[in-house]
XYZ file of C-alpha atoms in Angstrom:
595
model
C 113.072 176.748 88.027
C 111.525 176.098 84.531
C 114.485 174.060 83.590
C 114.687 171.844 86.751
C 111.248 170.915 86.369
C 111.080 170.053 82.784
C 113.032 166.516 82.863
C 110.650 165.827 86.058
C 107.748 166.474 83.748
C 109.142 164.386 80.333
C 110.355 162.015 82.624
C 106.896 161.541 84.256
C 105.110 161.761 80.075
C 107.119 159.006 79.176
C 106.011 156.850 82.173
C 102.314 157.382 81.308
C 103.346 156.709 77.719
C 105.001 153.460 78.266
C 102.095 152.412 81.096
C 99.245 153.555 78.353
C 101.012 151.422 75.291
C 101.261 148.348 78.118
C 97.752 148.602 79.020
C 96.736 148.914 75.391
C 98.647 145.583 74.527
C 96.982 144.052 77.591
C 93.773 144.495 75.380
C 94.761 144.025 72.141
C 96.804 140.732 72.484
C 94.168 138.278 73.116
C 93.054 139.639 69.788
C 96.516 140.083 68.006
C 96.320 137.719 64.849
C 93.023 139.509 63.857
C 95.086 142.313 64.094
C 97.961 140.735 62.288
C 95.262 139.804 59.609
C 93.591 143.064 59.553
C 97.559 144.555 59.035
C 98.222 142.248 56.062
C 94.960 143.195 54.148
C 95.131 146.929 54.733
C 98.562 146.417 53.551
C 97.695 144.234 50.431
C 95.357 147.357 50.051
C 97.734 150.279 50.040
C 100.673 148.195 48.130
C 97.758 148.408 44.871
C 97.667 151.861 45.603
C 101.362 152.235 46.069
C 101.963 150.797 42.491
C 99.499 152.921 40.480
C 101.622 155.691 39.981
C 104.529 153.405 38.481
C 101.556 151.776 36.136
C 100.419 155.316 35.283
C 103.949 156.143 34.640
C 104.144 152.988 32.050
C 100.836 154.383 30.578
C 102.407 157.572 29.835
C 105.334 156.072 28.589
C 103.313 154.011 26.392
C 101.214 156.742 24.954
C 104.253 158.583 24.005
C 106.115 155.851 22.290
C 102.956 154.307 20.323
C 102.208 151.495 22.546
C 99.764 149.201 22.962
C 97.786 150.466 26.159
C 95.449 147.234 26.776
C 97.662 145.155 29.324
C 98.568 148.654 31.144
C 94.583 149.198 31.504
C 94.441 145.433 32.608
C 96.588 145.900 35.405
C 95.646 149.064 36.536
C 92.041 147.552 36.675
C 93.428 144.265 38.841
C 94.872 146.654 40.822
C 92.186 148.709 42.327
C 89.583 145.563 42.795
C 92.171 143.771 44.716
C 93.780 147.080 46.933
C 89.186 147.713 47.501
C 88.663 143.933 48.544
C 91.129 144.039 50.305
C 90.348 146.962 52.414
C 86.909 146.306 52.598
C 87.588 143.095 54.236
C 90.640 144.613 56.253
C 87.956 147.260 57.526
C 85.324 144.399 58.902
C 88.128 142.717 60.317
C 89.771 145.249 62.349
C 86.183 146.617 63.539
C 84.830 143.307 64.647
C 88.070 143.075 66.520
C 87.723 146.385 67.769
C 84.074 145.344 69.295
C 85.605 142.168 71.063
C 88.388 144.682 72.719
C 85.655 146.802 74.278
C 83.518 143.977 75.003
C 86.336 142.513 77.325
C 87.286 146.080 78.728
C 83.557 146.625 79.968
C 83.095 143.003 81.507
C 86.709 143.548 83.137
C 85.308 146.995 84.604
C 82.459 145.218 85.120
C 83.578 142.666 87.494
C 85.638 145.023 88.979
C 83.598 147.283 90.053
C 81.241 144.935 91.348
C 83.933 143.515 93.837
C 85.348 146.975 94.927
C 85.450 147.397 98.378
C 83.085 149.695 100.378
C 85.610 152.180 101.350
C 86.741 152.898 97.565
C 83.160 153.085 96.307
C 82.746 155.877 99.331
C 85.375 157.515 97.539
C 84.043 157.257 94.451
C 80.966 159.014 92.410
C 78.547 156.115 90.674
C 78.057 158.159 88.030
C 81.668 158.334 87.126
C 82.628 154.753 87.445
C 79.429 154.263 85.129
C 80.830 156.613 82.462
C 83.881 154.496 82.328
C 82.286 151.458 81.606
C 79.966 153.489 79.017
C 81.989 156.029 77.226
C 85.427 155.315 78.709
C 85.530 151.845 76.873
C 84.093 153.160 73.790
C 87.390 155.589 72.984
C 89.311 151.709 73.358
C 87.197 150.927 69.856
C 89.783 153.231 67.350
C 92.551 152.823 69.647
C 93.180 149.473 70.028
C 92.862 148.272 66.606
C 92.677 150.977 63.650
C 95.058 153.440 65.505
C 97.277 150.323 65.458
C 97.012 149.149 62.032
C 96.775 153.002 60.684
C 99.865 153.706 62.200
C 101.983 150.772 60.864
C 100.186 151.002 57.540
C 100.596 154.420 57.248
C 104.478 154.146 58.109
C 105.420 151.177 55.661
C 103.142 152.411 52.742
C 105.022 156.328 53.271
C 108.491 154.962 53.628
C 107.650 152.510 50.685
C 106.116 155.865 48.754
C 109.135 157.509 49.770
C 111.723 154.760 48.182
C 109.678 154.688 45.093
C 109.781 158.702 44.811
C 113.512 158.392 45.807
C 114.282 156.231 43.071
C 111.977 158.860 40.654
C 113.749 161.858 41.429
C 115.873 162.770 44.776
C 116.046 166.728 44.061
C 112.006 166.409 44.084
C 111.992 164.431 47.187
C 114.232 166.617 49.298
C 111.711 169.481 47.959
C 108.389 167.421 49.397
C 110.626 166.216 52.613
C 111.653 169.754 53.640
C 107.907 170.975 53.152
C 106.603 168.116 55.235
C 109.078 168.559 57.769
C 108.748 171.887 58.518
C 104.588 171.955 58.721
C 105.226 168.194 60.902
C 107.008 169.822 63.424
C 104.042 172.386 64.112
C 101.275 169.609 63.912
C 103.020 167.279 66.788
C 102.950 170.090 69.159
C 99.324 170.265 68.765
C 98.532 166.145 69.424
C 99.500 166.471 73.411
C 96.573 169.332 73.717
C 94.132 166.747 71.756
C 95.167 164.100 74.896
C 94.587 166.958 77.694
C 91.025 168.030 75.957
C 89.544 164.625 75.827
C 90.748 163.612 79.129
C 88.943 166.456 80.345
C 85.956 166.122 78.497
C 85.886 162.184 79.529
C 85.912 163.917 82.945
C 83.400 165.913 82.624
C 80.715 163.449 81.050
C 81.370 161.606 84.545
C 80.760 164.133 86.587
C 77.338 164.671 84.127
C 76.722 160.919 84.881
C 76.901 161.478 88.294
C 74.684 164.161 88.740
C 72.010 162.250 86.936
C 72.303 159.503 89.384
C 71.917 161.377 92.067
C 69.018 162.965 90.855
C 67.332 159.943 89.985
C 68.744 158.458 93.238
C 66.109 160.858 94.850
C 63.799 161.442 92.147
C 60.667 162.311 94.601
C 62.406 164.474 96.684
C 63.416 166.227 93.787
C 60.494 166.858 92.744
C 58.538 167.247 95.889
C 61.364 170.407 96.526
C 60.150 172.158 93.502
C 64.323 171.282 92.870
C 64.094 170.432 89.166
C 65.713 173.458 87.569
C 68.003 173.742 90.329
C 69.057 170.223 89.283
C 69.068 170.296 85.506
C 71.350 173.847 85.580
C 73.880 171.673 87.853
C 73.905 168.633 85.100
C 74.045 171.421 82.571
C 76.833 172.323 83.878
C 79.048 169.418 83.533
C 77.359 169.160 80.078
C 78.724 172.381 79.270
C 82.154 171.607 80.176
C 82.251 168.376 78.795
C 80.964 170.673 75.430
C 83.281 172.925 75.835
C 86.280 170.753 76.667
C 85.526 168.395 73.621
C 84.702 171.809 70.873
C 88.684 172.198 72.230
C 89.632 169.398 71.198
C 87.576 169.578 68.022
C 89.383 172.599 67.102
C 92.571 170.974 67.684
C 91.739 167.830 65.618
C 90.917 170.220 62.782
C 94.072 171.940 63.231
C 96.117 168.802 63.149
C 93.854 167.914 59.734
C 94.479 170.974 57.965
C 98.076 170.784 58.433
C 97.907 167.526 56.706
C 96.633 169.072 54.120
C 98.863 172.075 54.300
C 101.824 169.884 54.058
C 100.832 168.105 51.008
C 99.396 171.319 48.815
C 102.535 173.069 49.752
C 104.922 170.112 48.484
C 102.849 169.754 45.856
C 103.559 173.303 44.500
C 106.937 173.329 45.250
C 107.389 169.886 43.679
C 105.213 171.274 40.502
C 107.545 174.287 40.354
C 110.964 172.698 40.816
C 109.800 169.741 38.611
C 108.475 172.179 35.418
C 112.101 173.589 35.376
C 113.608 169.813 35.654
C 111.006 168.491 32.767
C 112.220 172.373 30.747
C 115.558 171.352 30.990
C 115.511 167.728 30.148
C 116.550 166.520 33.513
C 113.388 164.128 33.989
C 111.062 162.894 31.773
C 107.209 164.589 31.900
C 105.965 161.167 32.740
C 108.122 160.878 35.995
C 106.905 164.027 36.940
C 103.097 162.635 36.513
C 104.192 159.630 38.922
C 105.763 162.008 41.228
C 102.572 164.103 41.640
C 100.661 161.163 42.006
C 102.987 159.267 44.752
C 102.635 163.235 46.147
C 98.978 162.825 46.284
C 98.905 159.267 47.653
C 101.649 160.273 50.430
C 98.095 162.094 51.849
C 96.302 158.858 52.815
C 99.416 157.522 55.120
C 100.208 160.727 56.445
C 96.700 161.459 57.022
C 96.635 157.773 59.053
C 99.326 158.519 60.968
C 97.850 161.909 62.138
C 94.616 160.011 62.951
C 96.687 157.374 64.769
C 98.037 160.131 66.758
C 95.058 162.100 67.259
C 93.392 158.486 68.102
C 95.938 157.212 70.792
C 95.881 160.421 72.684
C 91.876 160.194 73.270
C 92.696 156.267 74.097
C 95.119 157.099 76.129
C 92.860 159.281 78.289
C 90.416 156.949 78.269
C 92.660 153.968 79.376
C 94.417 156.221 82.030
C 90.870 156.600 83.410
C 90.001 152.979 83.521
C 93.029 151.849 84.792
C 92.699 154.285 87.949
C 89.949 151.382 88.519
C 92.181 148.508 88.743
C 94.244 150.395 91.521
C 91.405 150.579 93.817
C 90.938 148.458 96.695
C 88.743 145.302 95.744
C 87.695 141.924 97.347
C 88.387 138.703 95.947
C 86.117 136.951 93.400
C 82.929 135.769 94.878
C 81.183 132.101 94.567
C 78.285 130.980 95.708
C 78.316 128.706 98.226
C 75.074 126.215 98.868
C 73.467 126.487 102.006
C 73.956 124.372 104.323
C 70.648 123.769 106.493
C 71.748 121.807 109.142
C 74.783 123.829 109.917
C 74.906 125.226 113.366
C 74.311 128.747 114.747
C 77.269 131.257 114.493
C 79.056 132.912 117.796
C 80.570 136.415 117.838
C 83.098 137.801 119.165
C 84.612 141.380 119.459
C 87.795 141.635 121.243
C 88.586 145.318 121.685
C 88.246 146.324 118.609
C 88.398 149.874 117.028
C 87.809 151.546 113.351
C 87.465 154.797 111.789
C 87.252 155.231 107.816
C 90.128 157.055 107.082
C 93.571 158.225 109.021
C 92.787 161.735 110.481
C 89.176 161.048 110.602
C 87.250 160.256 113.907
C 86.795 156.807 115.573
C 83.406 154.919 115.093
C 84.173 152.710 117.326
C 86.923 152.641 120.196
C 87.951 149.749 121.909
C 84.758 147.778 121.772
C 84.580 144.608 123.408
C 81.704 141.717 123.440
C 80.467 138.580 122.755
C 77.488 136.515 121.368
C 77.018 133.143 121.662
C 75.159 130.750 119.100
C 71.378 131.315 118.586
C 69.351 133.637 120.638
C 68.756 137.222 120.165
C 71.278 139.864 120.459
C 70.000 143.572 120.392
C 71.943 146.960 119.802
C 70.464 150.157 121.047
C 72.064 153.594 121.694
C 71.906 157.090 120.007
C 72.142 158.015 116.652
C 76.300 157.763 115.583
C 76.700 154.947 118.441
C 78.396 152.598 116.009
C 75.915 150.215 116.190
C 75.352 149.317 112.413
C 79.031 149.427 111.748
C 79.230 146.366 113.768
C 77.238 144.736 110.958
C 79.630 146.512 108.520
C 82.935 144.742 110.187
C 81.186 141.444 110.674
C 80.445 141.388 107.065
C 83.790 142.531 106.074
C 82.248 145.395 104.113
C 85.515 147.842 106.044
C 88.398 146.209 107.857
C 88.683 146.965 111.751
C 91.456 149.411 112.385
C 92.592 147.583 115.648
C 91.612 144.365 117.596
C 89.912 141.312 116.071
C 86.133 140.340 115.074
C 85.693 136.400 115.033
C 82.565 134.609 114.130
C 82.901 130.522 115.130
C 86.114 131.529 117.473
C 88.194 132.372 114.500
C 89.604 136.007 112.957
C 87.292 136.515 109.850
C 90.058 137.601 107.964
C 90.753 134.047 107.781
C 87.684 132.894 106.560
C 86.762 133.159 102.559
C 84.858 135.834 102.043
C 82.015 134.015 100.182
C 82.288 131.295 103.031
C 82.096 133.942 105.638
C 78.906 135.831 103.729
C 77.257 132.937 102.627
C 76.485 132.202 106.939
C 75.009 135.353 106.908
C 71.640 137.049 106.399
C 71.919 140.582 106.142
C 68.934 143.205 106.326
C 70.099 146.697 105.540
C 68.529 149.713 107.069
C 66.864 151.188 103.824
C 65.559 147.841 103.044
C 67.005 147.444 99.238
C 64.533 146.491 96.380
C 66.142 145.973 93.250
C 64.436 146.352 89.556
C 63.315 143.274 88.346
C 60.194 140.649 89.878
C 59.663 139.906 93.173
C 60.617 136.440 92.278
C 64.379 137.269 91.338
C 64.407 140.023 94.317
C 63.237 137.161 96.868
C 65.869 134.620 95.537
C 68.698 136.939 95.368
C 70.703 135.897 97.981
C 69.829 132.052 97.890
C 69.556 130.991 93.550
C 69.276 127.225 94.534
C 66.026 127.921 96.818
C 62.795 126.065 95.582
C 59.428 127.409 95.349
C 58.247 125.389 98.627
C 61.090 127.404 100.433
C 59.522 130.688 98.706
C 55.898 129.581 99.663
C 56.767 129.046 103.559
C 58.981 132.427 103.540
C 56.363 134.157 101.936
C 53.706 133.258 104.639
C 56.219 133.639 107.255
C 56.820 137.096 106.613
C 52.924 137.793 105.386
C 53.690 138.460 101.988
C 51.425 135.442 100.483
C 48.708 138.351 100.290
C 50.550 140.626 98.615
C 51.415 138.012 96.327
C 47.755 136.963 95.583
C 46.946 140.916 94.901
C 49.900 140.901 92.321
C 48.734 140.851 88.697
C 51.103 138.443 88.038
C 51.882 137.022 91.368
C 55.763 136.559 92.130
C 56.520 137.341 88.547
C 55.555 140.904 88.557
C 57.863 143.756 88.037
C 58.362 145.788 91.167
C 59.797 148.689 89.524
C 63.009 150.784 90.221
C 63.843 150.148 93.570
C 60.821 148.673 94.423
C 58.949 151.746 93.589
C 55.811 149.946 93.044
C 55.757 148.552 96.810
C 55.164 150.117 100.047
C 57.998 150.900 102.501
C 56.455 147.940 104.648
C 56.488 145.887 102.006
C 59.951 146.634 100.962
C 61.078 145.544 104.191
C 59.143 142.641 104.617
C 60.469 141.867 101.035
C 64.036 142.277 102.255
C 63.508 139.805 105.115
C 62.303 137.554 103.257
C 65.340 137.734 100.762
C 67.629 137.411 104.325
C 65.205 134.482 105.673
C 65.271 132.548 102.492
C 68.825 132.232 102.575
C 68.461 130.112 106.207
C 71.141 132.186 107.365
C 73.408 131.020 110.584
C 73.975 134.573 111.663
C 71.035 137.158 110.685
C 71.638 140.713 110.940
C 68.672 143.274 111.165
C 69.529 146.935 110.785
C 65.998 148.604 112.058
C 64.134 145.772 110.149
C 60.856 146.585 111.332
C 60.670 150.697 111.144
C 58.655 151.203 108.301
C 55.602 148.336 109.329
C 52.514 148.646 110.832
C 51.942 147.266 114.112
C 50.186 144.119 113.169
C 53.177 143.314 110.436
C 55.941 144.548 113.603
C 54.076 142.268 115.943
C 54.101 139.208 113.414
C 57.346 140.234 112.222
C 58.975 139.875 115.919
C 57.315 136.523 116.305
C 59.092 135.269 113.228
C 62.448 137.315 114.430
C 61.709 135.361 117.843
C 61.097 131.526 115.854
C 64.086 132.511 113.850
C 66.468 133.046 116.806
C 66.241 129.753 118.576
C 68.008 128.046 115.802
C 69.810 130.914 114.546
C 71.735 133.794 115.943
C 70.405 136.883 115.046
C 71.471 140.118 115.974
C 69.362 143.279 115.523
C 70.082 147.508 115.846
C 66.603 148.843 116.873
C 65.869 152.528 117.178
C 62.515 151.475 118.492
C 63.011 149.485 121.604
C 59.848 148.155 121.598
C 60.717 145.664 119.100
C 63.882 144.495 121.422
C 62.893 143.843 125.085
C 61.812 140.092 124.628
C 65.657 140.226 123.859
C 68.423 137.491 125.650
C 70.958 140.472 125.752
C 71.013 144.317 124.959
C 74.366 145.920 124.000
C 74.076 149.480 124.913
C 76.213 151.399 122.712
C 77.480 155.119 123.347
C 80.012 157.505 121.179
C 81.983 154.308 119.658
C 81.944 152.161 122.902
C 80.106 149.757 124.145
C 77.938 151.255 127.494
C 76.503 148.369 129.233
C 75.313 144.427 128.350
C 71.861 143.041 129.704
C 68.267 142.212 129.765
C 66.001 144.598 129.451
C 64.798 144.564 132.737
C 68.481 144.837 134.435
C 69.441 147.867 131.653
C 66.386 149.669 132.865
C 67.296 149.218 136.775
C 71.030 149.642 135.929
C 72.110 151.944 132.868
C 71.127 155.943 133.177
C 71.217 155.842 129.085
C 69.312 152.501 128.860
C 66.352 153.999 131.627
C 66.486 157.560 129.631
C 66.107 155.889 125.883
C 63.209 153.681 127.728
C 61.207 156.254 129.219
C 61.506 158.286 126.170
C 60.218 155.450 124.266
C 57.422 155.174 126.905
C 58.143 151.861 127.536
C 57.161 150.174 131.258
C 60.279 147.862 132.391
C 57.726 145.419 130.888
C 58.145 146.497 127.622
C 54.755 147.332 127.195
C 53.466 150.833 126.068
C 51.956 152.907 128.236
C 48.216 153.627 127.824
């Protein structure tokens, strides 16, 4: 069994090898003549080291014969300013390239992310798409340039050491050859574990991201729970393993570095040994033995670069495995911004029998549902909690795909309108009311950049917000925290149709727009709902019906279907589910609360 599996398993290593060394060209070529240029100079580098031994060798010589030793001194001295410039320069090089590889990697990710679709973020943790663009990209920095340049550096300058030493002596080189061989063959069984550890530990610092998110996601619950040891033990956790996954990998870097080492104190006595007894017997020269010892020495710098190479591309390629597992999730094409257009007419829309669920083998949200809205007015969903009704606004927005039958806004499929055509007709009002970090200036014109501050003055008073704004330190310029921590959950929401209004929307969606206000605010909100909809369609999910019955038409929906279509009035007289929902409300037909 062990041997029919093993081809499946090199087979499938040398696919992720040749996908990780295609992926790491994909970010090093719009860079490659820095590269090239960092190459040459860490190569002008090591050739100065590379010929010190041979001018060592000459000094020797010299000493022995009488010589004059000035020009050897000379040349040794050109030698190591150039091979230092030349590194030094090769090193700012090569990292200044290496900042530009990561800097392209993250706004890549970036935009990515930013365009996935809903259903692969569901799929998804935050926190661990975060780490990717954080500590993910940050393995790419030694990867993508100095694992590159170390490893063809450190192959030309040891073949090049190992001509030279050829050419010295070849009984002394088979000695050091043998030596390295042997202690080689150990160290690249340890480089694959290296790869495993810091995949894991990459792994585990997302997970760690993650549970920070969530925590701060929730932050007053948290702490209103009394949760916040219960919390920090479960991001402990995936501290610890990220710990413990990267001290293995630690070890097994150190392993890998002390059989460099190894290698080159074990030649190194073996070399001394069998080249005392070649200098005894007059086979070589004391002075080529010198050289040899020193090109012995020197071997440790490219061998060590190779190792680091090694130990280098198997934390990239971890790193790059996990950020490529972004680019094969499901994402929407690039958005533009499209200008409003304000004398465009209202949208119609359509559902023709149309069914979804998120997943195969999961339950339908909705089955078969079938109705239409015509342009302007004011379109109402009601129904139980789980009736489907704010996935309609999910599938109208193209945030999922329907899983059968057709949604059309205008008479025609969305799928064949642009998506930033299709979103730019619509004002959308989520149910949590979203309020993100920044002023209330950017947060009101985040859906519509181009609008003017006499379009934010008239929104403002429309939605009653000009007070708030007057209270503000500094008015629409003032911070309003993370997620709109410093405002009310009325204010929030009055916030987030303001955003939605601003954008003078042709289709307006409310999800439960008004749950969090105050009567006054509901009341004035539902007259600006009720302005809004005669030259716009909107169409709201209420949980409160009392903020629906001036409605033109109600869509009762029930376990994925829709139940009934009416007025008010008719539902109550004609839908069991419509009459129960009312008189639990304690609404009269009227609408009006009972006393």
């Amino acid at each position: 069994m062990n041997t029919a599996s093993a081809p499946e398993t090199t087979g499938a290593e040398s696919l992720r090898v040749r996908e990780t060394l295609k992926a790491l060209y994909g970010y090093v070529r719009p860079h490659r003549w820095a590269v090239v240029l960092g190459l040459l100079l860490a190569l002008v580098g090591a050739a100065g080291g590379l010929l010190q031994p041979l001018a060592t060798k000459e000094l020797v010589d010299r000493l022995s014969s009488g010589g004059t030793l000035a020009a050897v001194l000379l040349a040794l001295t050109v030698l190591v300013l150039l091979s230092t410039v030349a590194e030094a320069f090769g090193a700012y090089v090569l990292e200044r390239t290496a900042e530009s590889v990561v800097l392209a990697a993250r706004r890549s990710l970036i935009g990515r992310m930013l365009r996935l679709r809903l259903s692969a973020v569901d799929r998804t943790q935050p926190g661990d798409l975060m780490a990717r663009v954080t500590s993910d990209t940050t393995l790419l920095r030694a990867v993508s340039t100095q694992a590159v340049v170390n490893a063809a550096t450190g192959a030309l300058t040891l073949i090049a050491a190992v001509v030279v030493m050829a050419f010295l002596d070849v009984v002394l080189l088979g000695v050091t050859l043998g030596v390295v061989v042997v202690v080689g063959a150990g160290a690249a069984l340890v480089m694959p574990r290296i790869g495993r550890a810091a995949e894991r530990s990459q792994a585990a610092v997302g997970e760690m991201s993650t549970g920070l998110e969530r925590v701060f996601g929730a932050f007053r619950t948290v702490k209103a729970s009394g949760a916040e040891e219960r919390e920090t033990a479960r991001v402990e956790a995936s501290a610890r393993r990220a710990w413990r996954h990267g001290v293995r990998g630690a070890k097994w870097e150190a392993l890998l570095g002390t059989a460099d080492n190894l290698a080159v104190e074990l030649a190194f006595l073996a070399v001394l040994a069998v080249g005392g007894a070649r200098v005894a017997s007059g086979d070589i020269p004391v002075s080529t033995l010198i050289a040899f010892l020193l090109y012995l020495f020197y071997l440790m710098e490219p061998v060590y670069k190779l190792v680091e190479a090694a130990s280098a591309y198997q934390e990239g390629a971890a790193a790059i495995s996990r950020i490529k597992e972004v680019d094969r999730l499901a994402a929407e094409p690039p958005a533009t911004y499209e200008p409003v257009r304000t004398e465009a007419r209202p949208a119609s829309v359509r559902f023709e029998d149309v069914s979804f669920r998120y997943g195969p083998g999961l339950p339908y949200i909705h089955q078969r549902v079938d109705f239409e809205v015509p342009g302007a007015g004011l379109t109402a969903f009601v129904g139980p909690s789980g009736a489907g009704k704010s996935t309609v606004f999910s599938l109208i927005e193209r945030f999922y795909e329907t899983t059968g039958g057709r949604v059309l806004v205008d008479g025609t499929d969305i799928r064949q309108w642009p998506l930033s055509a299709l979103r730019s007709a619509i004002g959308y009002v989520e149910q949590d009311a979203p309020v993100l970090a920044g002023t209330l200036r950017e947060n009101l014109v985040f859906s519509a950049p181009g609008a003017t501050d006499d379009d934010i003055r008239a929104v403002l008073a429309r939605t009653r917000l000009d007070t708030l704004v007057e209270r503000l330190p500094h008015g629409l310029d003032t911070p309003v925290g993370h997620r709109g921590s410093k405002l009310s959950g009325g204010e929030r929401q009055r916030v987030a149709i303001a955003r939605a209004l601003l954008r003078k929307p042709r289709l307006l969606l409310l999800d439960e727009a008004t749950s969090q206000l105050d009567a006054v605010n509901e009341l004035a909100l539902r007259d600006v709902i009720g302005e809004t909809a005669r030259e716009t369609t909107v169409l709201v999910v209420a949980h409160r019906l009392s903020t629906v019955t001036d409605a033109d038409r109600i869509v009762v929906m029930d376990a994925g279907t829709v139940r009934a279509i009416g007025t008010h009035e008719e539902l109550v007289a004609e839908d069991e589910l419509y009459a129960q929902l009312a008189a639990t409300q304690f609404l009269t037909p009227a609408g009006r609360p009972v006393g």
